[in-house]
Amino acid sequence: MEKDADGFYTAPAAAGASNSSPTAAGDAAAVTVAAPSNEATDLIKSTFDVHVTLAQQQEDKSSPLYSVKSFEELGLHADLLKGVYDMGFTKPSKIQESALPLLLRDPVQNMIGQSQSGTGKTAAFVLTMLSRVDFTKNKPQALCLAPSRELARQIMSVIAAMGKFTPVQTEYAIKDHLPRGVTNITAHIVVGTPGTMTDLIRRRVIDVSEVKVFVLDEADNMLDKDGLGDQTLRVKNMLPRGGHTQIILFSATFPDHVRNFASKFAPNANKIELKRNELAVDSIRQFYMDCKSEEHKYEVLVSLYHLLTIGQSIIFCQHRRTADRIAQRMIAEGHKVASLHGAKEGSERDLIIDGFREGREKVLITTNVISRGIDVLQVNMVVNYDLPLLTEREGTGGSGDLRPDIETYIHRIGRTGRFGRKGISINFVHDKNTWSQMEEIEKATGKGITRIETTDLDIMEEQMKKAMK
Ligand SMILES: Nc1ncnc2c1ncn2[C@@H]1O[C@H](COP(=O)(O)OP(=O)(O)OP(=O)(O)O)[C@@H](O)[C@H]1O
């Protein structure tokens, strides 16, 4: 691995890779996603059935899934290798291959790692936590923070799966989870959200004296001064002094305004970075639909319902009240949809996301709360009912018009197209502002956004089916 002029590590050079790739085409891990619903016609069934030949993509040097090594070569403990293979992984992705040897090396070094959505960052940091824990000590040794309880729960499920052949003990630091009366967490790994983690450390329920690894997933969001930055810093400041804790920051995006802070937060880190035009995943085809008004947006969404339910879809709104309003209206009109946002109780949120993961709900109407990290492989469509916008303080650029939130856009559309699968994203635009916001998104991501018909359902369906092929 080489460093560029700025001292940043870049993803490995591709030279000579085709000879050394251990996966023959015959080993192709064929993954079938988005099983069509029973109501789908045979025509739709056959064209929406997406076959992804992972091995092929993992041999394509330009793919973020490309790698030259095997998991064996990354220096993992045998029990963890067993866990990895038990999950059905055959080859590491680019980020796993580049990050893991650096993350597992002694003496420990911090890491700032960037890789596109759905390319396997979770495994990289979960394997590091599991590798660094001493299972004979019943004390927290790795802390992991995520921006939402949904993501914390998902990370925990990856720890459980990868650590299946180890004696690892885990605990949550999320709201209303810990039974009353628990005064001391003895689990090796604690995963949670920053507010609850701070609270538990402050009350000494979590003793941090043995913490060796501190992970921030969605790190740019966790460090953003306008978001969770203060709370995250508070957790870090409570960790043992002396710089012995390995700090690991991962995200698909690291906008300029958090980069400096990230470098201070994780000093002397190895860095794996992407360029801005590499952020969006190629297998996600982006569309827009020309709507006439707010009310027309709703009508177009309803006309899409059939397509939304062929696989699974997530509809993103700017406000909780919009998500609730659309969901209530669609349900009243006989459609089956669920809504999820931060104003709901934790236990209700858990039920809703679990129902969606298990495919009981096919359409999830939500806000930015689950724009990051959530990994549901069957999601083949994301709709930006409202485009993501920066807050007034961040984004008016003096004109009074709100600017698009490019990072959130990248994360939102990244809920589909996971690990090489195909996906579609659709933006609803309905006035001058939303038009210019979308143009800015198109420019910033360097990926074309194609118009899709709203009036003729057959043309619309045809265009979308083509994109899924
Ligand atoms: N080496 C691998 N082989 C096959 N599948 C993998 C591999 N690594 C990860 N995956 C799968 O790819 C999917 C995406 O992984 P993950 O959720 O870690 O992505 P991510 O990079 O964290 O994405 P995001 O930026 O959206 O958080 C998961 O379903 C995961 O199980």
PDB file of N, CA and C and ligand atoms in Angstrom, residues 29 31 54 58 65 67 71 84 87-96 114-126 151 154-155 158 162 217-218 250-253 371-377 410-412 414-421, ligand 1:
ATOM      1  N   ALA A  29     -19.862 -16.761  -6.144  1.00  0.00           N
ATOM      2  CA  ALA A  29     -20.886 -16.774  -5.112  1.00  0.00           C
ATOM      3  C   ALA A  29     -22.103 -16.075  -5.684  1.00  0.00           C
ATOM      4  N   VAL A  31     -25.557 -14.612  -5.727  1.00  0.00           N
ATOM      5  CA  VAL A  31     -26.485 -14.175  -4.700  1.00  0.00           C
ATOM      6  C   VAL A  31     -27.770 -13.732  -5.367  1.00  0.00           C
ATOM      7  N   LEU A  54     -20.805 -12.324  -7.527  1.00  0.00           N
ATOM      8  CA  LEU A  54     -19.843 -11.601  -6.699  1.00  0.00           C
ATOM      9  C   LEU A  54     -18.416 -11.825  -7.163  1.00  0.00           C
ATOM     10  N   GLN A  58     -15.614  -9.150  -7.805  1.00  0.00           N
ATOM     11  CA  GLN A  58     -14.442  -9.091  -6.945  1.00  0.00           C
ATOM     12  C   GLN A  58     -13.151  -9.259  -7.753  1.00  0.00           C
ATOM     13  N   LEU A  65     -15.317  -3.854  -4.499  1.00  0.00           N
ATOM     14  CA  LEU A  65     -15.351  -5.203  -3.927  1.00  0.00           C
ATOM     15  C   LEU A  65     -14.112  -6.002  -4.329  1.00  0.00           C
ATOM     16  N   SER A  67     -10.452  -7.497  -4.670  1.00  0.00           N
ATOM     17  CA  SER A  67      -9.342  -7.759  -3.746  1.00  0.00           C
ATOM     18  C   SER A  67      -8.406  -8.789  -4.339  1.00  0.00           C
ATOM     19  N   PHE A  71      -9.117 -14.119   2.929  1.00  0.00           N
ATOM     20  CA  PHE A  71      -9.260 -13.793   4.349  1.00  0.00           C
ATOM     21  C   PHE A  71      -8.108 -14.392   5.162  1.00  0.00           C
ATOM     22  N   VAL A  84     -16.290 -15.732   9.777  1.00  0.00           N
ATOM     23  CA  VAL A  84     -16.388 -15.037   8.490  1.00  0.00           C
ATOM     24  C   VAL A  84     -16.954 -15.986   7.425  1.00  0.00           C
ATOM     25  N   MET A  87     -20.542 -16.830   7.697  1.00  0.00           N
ATOM     26  CA  MET A  87     -21.454 -15.786   7.203  1.00  0.00           C
ATOM     27  C   MET A  87     -21.587 -15.834   5.687  1.00  0.00           C
ATOM     28  N   GLY A  88     -20.828 -16.710   5.065  1.00  0.00           N
ATOM     29  CA  GLY A  88     -20.931 -16.848   3.605  1.00  0.00           C
ATOM     30  C   GLY A  88     -19.986 -15.940   2.836  1.00  0.00           C
ATOM     31  N   PHE A  89     -19.063 -15.272   3.529  1.00  0.00           N
ATOM     32  CA  PHE A  89     -18.099 -14.428   2.823  1.00  0.00           C
ATOM     33  C   PHE A  89     -17.015 -15.333   2.241  1.00  0.00           C
ATOM     34  N   THR A  90     -16.643 -15.108   0.994  1.00  0.00           N
ATOM     35  CA  THR A  90     -15.571 -15.933   0.410  1.00  0.00           C
ATOM     36  C   THR A  90     -14.279 -15.145   0.243  1.00  0.00           C
ATOM     37  N   LYS A  91     -14.417 -13.866  -0.122  1.00  0.00           N
ATOM     38  CA  LYS A  91     -13.231 -13.026  -0.331  1.00  0.00           C
ATOM     39  C   LYS A  91     -13.438 -11.682   0.316  1.00  0.00           C
ATOM     40  N   PRO A  92     -12.358 -11.067   0.819  1.00  0.00           N
ATOM     41  CA  PRO A  92     -12.547  -9.720   1.385  1.00  0.00           C
ATOM     42  C   PRO A  92     -12.831  -8.696   0.287  1.00  0.00           C
ATOM     43  N   SER A  93     -13.480  -7.608   0.669  1.00  0.00           N
ATOM     44  CA  SER A  93     -13.647  -6.487  -0.257  1.00  0.00           C
ATOM     45  C   SER A  93     -12.389  -5.625  -0.160  1.00  0.00           C
ATOM     46  N   LYS A  94     -12.316  -4.616  -1.033  1.00  0.00           N
ATOM     47  CA  LYS A  94     -11.135  -3.747  -1.064  1.00  0.00           C
ATOM     48  C   LYS A  94     -10.875  -3.120   0.316  1.00  0.00           C
ATOM     49  N   ILE A  95     -11.916  -2.591   0.943  1.00  0.00           N
ATOM     50  CA  ILE A  95     -11.703  -1.910   2.237  1.00  0.00           C
ATOM     51  C   ILE A  95     -11.269  -2.923   3.298  1.00  0.00           C
ATOM     52  N   GLN A  96     -11.830  -4.123   3.250  1.00  0.00           N
ATOM     53  CA  GLN A  96     -11.443  -5.141   4.244  1.00  0.00           C
ATOM     54  C   GLN A  96      -9.986  -5.534   4.035  1.00  0.00           C
ATOM     55  N   GLN A 114     -12.399   5.110   4.673  1.00  0.00           N
ATOM     56  CA  GLN A 114     -13.555   5.523   3.862  1.00  0.00           C
ATOM     57  C   GLN A 114     -13.750   4.527   2.729  1.00  0.00           C
ATOM     58  N   SER A 115     -14.964   4.108   2.538  1.00  0.00           N
ATOM     59  CA  SER A 115     -15.282   3.204   1.433  1.00  0.00           C
ATOM     60  C   SER A 115     -16.778   3.329   1.149  1.00  0.00           C
ATOM     61  N   GLN A 116     -17.163   3.097  -0.087  1.00  0.00           N
ATOM     62  CA  GLN A 116     -18.550   3.315  -0.515  1.00  0.00           C
ATOM     63  C   GLN A 116     -19.533   2.521   0.351  1.00  0.00           C
ATOM     64  N   SER A 117     -20.784   2.971   0.322  1.00  0.00           N
ATOM     65  CA  SER A 117     -21.831   2.287   1.094  1.00  0.00           C
ATOM     66  C   SER A 117     -21.944   0.830   0.632  1.00  0.00           C
ATOM     67  N   GLY A 118     -22.176  -0.033   1.604  1.00  0.00           N
ATOM     68  CA  GLY A 118     -22.417  -1.441   1.286  1.00  0.00           C
ATOM     69  C   GLY A 118     -21.202  -2.220   0.833  1.00  0.00           C
ATOM     70  N   THR A 119     -19.999  -1.765   1.205  1.00  0.00           N
ATOM     71  CA  THR A 119     -18.797  -2.473   0.757  1.00  0.00           C
ATOM     72  C   THR A 119     -18.091  -3.227   1.887  1.00  0.00           C
ATOM     73  N   GLY A 120     -18.737  -3.310   3.041  1.00  0.00           N
ATOM     74  CA  GLY A 120     -18.217  -4.196   4.091  1.00  0.00           C
ATOM     75  C   GLY A 120     -17.332  -3.548   5.139  1.00  0.00           C
ATOM     76  N   LYS A 121     -17.606  -2.276   5.461  1.00  0.00           N
ATOM     77  CA  LYS A 121     -16.801  -1.618   6.504  1.00  0.00           C
ATOM     78  C   LYS A 121     -17.055  -2.246   7.872  1.00  0.00           C
ATOM     79  N   THR A 122     -18.304  -2.655   8.102  1.00  0.00           N
ATOM     80  CA  THR A 122     -18.653  -3.210   9.419  1.00  0.00           C
ATOM     81  C   THR A 122     -17.752  -4.390   9.773  1.00  0.00           C
ATOM     82  N   ALA A 123     -17.569  -5.293   8.815  1.00  0.00           N
ATOM     83  CA  ALA A 123     -16.745  -6.470   9.111  1.00  0.00           C
ATOM     84  C   ALA A 123     -15.335  -6.041   9.502  1.00  0.00           C
ATOM     85  N   ALA A 124     -14.822  -4.992   8.853  1.00  0.00           N
ATOM     86  CA  ALA A 124     -13.454  -4.551   9.144  1.00  0.00           C
ATOM     87  C   ALA A 124     -13.322  -4.126  10.605  1.00  0.00           C
ATOM     88  N   PHE A 125     -14.272  -3.321  11.093  1.00  0.00           N
ATOM     89  CA  PHE A 125     -14.087  -2.887  12.490  1.00  0.00           C
ATOM     90  C   PHE A 125     -14.553  -3.931  13.503  1.00  0.00           C
ATOM     91  N   VAL A 126     -15.544  -4.730  13.122  1.00  0.00           N
ATOM     92  CA  VAL A 126     -16.001  -5.785  14.055  1.00  0.00           C
ATOM     93  C   VAL A 126     -14.889  -6.826  14.249  1.00  0.00           C
ATOM     94  N   LEU A 151     -28.907   1.128  13.929  1.00  0.00           N
ATOM     95  CA  LEU A 151     -27.582   0.743  13.437  1.00  0.00           C
ATOM     96  C   LEU A 151     -26.790   0.032  14.538  1.00  0.00           C
ATOM     97  N   GLN A 154     -27.885  -3.439  14.565  1.00  0.00           N
ATOM     98  CA  GLN A 154     -27.372  -4.177  13.394  1.00  0.00           C
ATOM     99  C   GLN A 154     -25.896  -4.552  13.582  1.00  0.00           C
ATOM    100  N   ILE A 155     -25.110  -3.598  14.102  1.00  0.00           N
ATOM    101  CA  ILE A 155     -23.684  -3.882  14.340  1.00  0.00           C
ATOM    102  C   ILE A 155     -23.567  -5.043  15.335  1.00  0.00           C
ATOM    103  N   VAL A 158     -23.889  -8.311  13.756  1.00  0.00           N
ATOM    104  CA  VAL A 158     -22.680  -8.717  13.018  1.00  0.00           C
ATOM    105  C   VAL A 158     -21.629  -9.245  14.016  1.00  0.00           C
ATOM    106  N   MET A 162     -20.095 -12.894  13.628  1.00  0.00           N
ATOM    107  CA  MET A 162     -18.651 -13.094  13.392  1.00  0.00           C
ATOM    108  C   MET A 162     -17.966 -13.689  14.606  1.00  0.00           C
ATOM    109  N   ASP A 217     -18.694   4.270  13.975  1.00  0.00           N
ATOM    110  CA  ASP A 217     -19.242   3.980  12.652  1.00  0.00           C
ATOM    111  C   ASP A 217     -19.969   5.245  12.201  1.00  0.00           C
ATOM    112  N   GLU A 218     -20.041   5.482  10.918  1.00  0.00           N
ATOM    113  CA  GLU A 218     -20.610   6.738  10.386  1.00  0.00           C
ATOM    114  C   GLU A 218     -19.898   7.925  11.048  1.00  0.00           C
ATOM    115  N   PHE A 250     -14.878   5.052  10.663  1.00  0.00           N
ATOM    116  CA  PHE A 250     -15.272   4.554   9.342  1.00  0.00           C
ATOM    117  C   PHE A 250     -16.493   5.296   8.830  1.00  0.00           C
ATOM    118  N   SER A 251     -16.511   5.582   7.551  1.00  0.00           N
ATOM    119  CA  SER A 251     -17.716   6.116   6.913  1.00  0.00           C
ATOM    120  C   SER A 251     -17.561   6.041   5.398  1.00  0.00           C
ATOM    121  N   ALA A 252     -18.684   6.194   4.705  1.00  0.00           N
ATOM    122  CA  ALA A 252     -18.627   6.306   3.243  1.00  0.00           C
ATOM    123  C   ALA A 252     -18.308   7.741   2.838  1.00  0.00           C
ATOM    124  N   THR A 253     -18.506   8.669   3.766  1.00  0.00           N
ATOM    125  CA  THR A 253     -18.279  10.089   3.456  1.00  0.00           C
ATOM    126  C   THR A 253     -17.461  10.750   4.568  1.00  0.00           C
ATOM    127  N   SER A 371     -30.955   6.790   7.487  1.00  0.00           N
ATOM    128  CA  SER A 371     -30.290   7.032   6.198  1.00  0.00           C
ATOM    129  C   SER A 371     -28.905   6.409   6.164  1.00  0.00           C
ATOM    130  N   ARG A 372     -28.340   6.132   7.337  1.00  0.00           N
ATOM    131  CA  ARG A 372     -26.962   5.630   7.370  1.00  0.00           C
ATOM    132  C   ARG A 372     -26.859   4.198   7.891  1.00  0.00           C
ATOM    133  N   GLY A 373     -26.072   3.414   7.189  1.00  0.00           N
ATOM    134  CA  GLY A 373     -25.624   2.118   7.724  1.00  0.00           C
ATOM    135  C   GLY A 373     -26.578   0.946   7.584  1.00  0.00           C
ATOM    136  N   ILE A 374     -27.880   1.224   7.538  1.00  0.00           N
ATOM    137  CA  ILE A 374     -28.834   0.111   7.593  1.00  0.00           C
ATOM    138  C   ILE A 374     -28.667  -0.790   6.366  1.00  0.00           C
ATOM    139  N   ASP A 375     -28.552  -2.084   6.646  1.00  0.00           N
ATOM    140  CA  ASP A 375     -28.201  -3.063   5.610  1.00  0.00           C
ATOM    141  C   ASP A 375     -29.328  -4.088   5.490  1.00  0.00           C
ATOM    142  N   VAL A 376     -30.214  -3.850   4.530  1.00  0.00           N
ATOM    143  CA  VAL A 376     -31.273  -4.827   4.246  1.00  0.00           C
ATOM    144  C   VAL A 376     -31.120  -5.165   2.762  1.00  0.00           C
ATOM    145  N   LEU A 377     -30.594  -6.354   2.508  1.00  0.00           N
ATOM    146  CA  LEU A 377     -30.159  -6.688   1.151  1.00  0.00           C
ATOM    147  C   LEU A 377     -31.284  -6.638   0.125  1.00  0.00           C
ATOM    148  N   ILE A 410     -25.905  10.576  -0.435  1.00  0.00           N
ATOM    149  CA  ILE A 410     -25.076   9.388  -0.727  1.00  0.00           C
ATOM    150  C   ILE A 410     -25.457   8.234   0.200  1.00  0.00           C
ATOM    151  N   HIS A 411     -25.651   8.549   1.476  1.00  0.00           N
ATOM    152  CA  HIS A 411     -26.001   7.483   2.431  1.00  0.00           C
ATOM    153  C   HIS A 411     -27.404   6.945   2.165  1.00  0.00           C
ATOM    154  N   ARG A 412     -28.337   7.862   1.893  1.00  0.00           N
ATOM    155  CA  ARG A 412     -29.718   7.401   1.626  1.00  0.00           C
ATOM    156  C   ARG A 412     -29.772   6.436   0.447  1.00  0.00           C
ATOM    157  N   GLY A 414     -27.521   4.749  -0.719  1.00  0.00           N
ATOM    158  CA  GLY A 414     -26.708   3.568  -0.387  1.00  0.00           C
ATOM    159  C   GLY A 414     -27.448   2.511   0.419  1.00  0.00           C
ATOM    160  N   ARG A 415     -28.723   2.752   0.751  1.00  0.00           N
ATOM    161  CA  ARG A 415     -29.499   1.678   1.430  1.00  0.00           C
ATOM    162  C   ARG A 415     -29.868   0.596   0.428  1.00  0.00           C
ATOM    163  N   THR A 416     -29.692   0.901  -0.871  1.00  0.00           N
ATOM    164  CA  THR A 416     -29.877  -0.147  -1.867  1.00  0.00           C
ATOM    165  C   THR A 416     -28.509  -0.406  -2.508  1.00  0.00           C
ATOM    166  N   GLY A 417     -28.445  -1.380  -3.416  1.00  0.00           N
ATOM    167  CA  GLY A 417     -27.176  -1.651  -4.087  1.00  0.00           C
ATOM    168  C   GLY A 417     -26.097  -2.132  -3.141  1.00  0.00           C
ATOM    169  N   ARG A 418     -26.465  -2.986  -2.177  1.00  0.00           N
ATOM    170  CA  ARG A 418     -25.499  -3.432  -1.169  1.00  0.00           C
ATOM    171  C   ARG A 418     -24.590  -4.523  -1.728  1.00  0.00           C
ATOM    172  N   PHE A 419     -23.338  -4.396  -1.474  1.00  0.00           N
ATOM    173  CA  PHE A 419     -22.298  -5.358  -1.862  1.00  0.00           C
ATOM    174  C   PHE A 419     -22.511  -5.874  -3.290  1.00  0.00           C
ATOM    175  N   GLY A 420     -22.583  -4.929  -4.216  1.00  0.00           N
ATOM    176  CA  GLY A 420     -22.614  -5.277  -5.633  1.00  0.00           C
ATOM    177  C   GLY A 420     -23.986  -5.550  -6.206  1.00  0.00           C
ATOM    178  N   ARG A 421     -25.021  -5.523  -5.370  1.00  0.00           N
ATOM    179  CA  ARG A 421     -26.365  -5.755  -5.900  1.00  0.00           C
ATOM    180  C   ARG A 421     -26.839  -4.521  -6.665  1.00  0.00           C
TER     181      ARG A 421
HETATM  182  N1  LIG B   1     -16.340 -10.034   2.077  1.00  0.00           N
HETATM  183  C1  LIG B   1     -17.649 -10.091   1.952  1.00  0.00           C
HETATM  184  N2  LIG B   1     -18.218 -11.022   1.151  1.00  0.00           N
HETATM  185  C2  LIG B   1     -19.580 -11.056   0.985  1.00  0.00           C
HETATM  186  N3  LIG B   1     -20.440 -10.192   1.584  1.00  0.00           N
HETATM  187  C3  LIG B   1     -19.915  -9.251   2.391  1.00  0.00           C
HETATM  188  C4  LIG B   1     -18.505  -9.160   2.628  1.00  0.00           C
HETATM  189  N4  LIG B   1     -18.298  -8.127   3.475  1.00  0.00           N
HETATM  190  C5  LIG B   1     -19.493  -7.614   3.774  1.00  0.00           C
HETATM  191  N5  LIG B   1     -20.483  -8.280   3.121  1.00  0.00           N
HETATM  192  C6  LIG B   1     -21.930  -7.996   3.183  1.00  0.00           C
HETATM  193  O1  LIG B   1     -22.131  -6.772   2.493  1.00  0.00           O
HETATM  194  C7  LIG B   1     -23.195  -6.045   3.072  1.00  0.00           C
HETATM  195  C8  LIG B   1     -22.770  -4.620   3.329  1.00  0.00           C
HETATM  196  O2  LIG B   1     -21.796  -4.574   4.348  1.00  0.00           O
HETATM  197  P1  LIG B   1     -21.753  -3.405   5.429  1.00  0.00           P
HETATM  198  O3  LIG B   1     -23.101  -3.213   6.042  1.00  0.00           O
HETATM  199  O4  LIG B   1     -20.621  -3.663   6.340  1.00  0.00           O
HETATM  200  O5  LIG B   1     -21.428  -2.164   4.493  1.00  0.00           O
HETATM  201  P2  LIG B   1     -20.862  -0.743   4.905  1.00  0.00           P
HETATM  202  O6  LIG B   1     -19.641  -0.514   4.090  1.00  0.00           O
HETATM  203  O7  LIG B   1     -20.735  -0.615   6.385  1.00  0.00           O
HETATM  204  O8  LIG B   1     -22.027   0.191   4.353  1.00  0.00           O
HETATM  205  P3  LIG B   1     -22.599   1.614   4.885  1.00  0.00           P
HETATM  206  O9  LIG B   1     -21.640   2.660   4.402  1.00  0.00           O
HETATM  207  O10 LIG B   1     -23.928   1.719   4.229  1.00  0.00           O
HETATM  208  O11 LIG B   1     -22.652   1.548   6.371  1.00  0.00           O
HETATM  209  C9  LIG B   1     -23.592  -6.806   4.323  1.00  0.00           C
HETATM  210  O12 LIG B   1     -24.776  -7.533   4.053  1.00  0.00           O
HETATM  211  C10 LIG B   1     -22.440  -7.732   4.589  1.00  0.00           C
HETATM  212  O13 LIG B   1     -22.840  -8.920   5.232  1.00  0.00           O
END
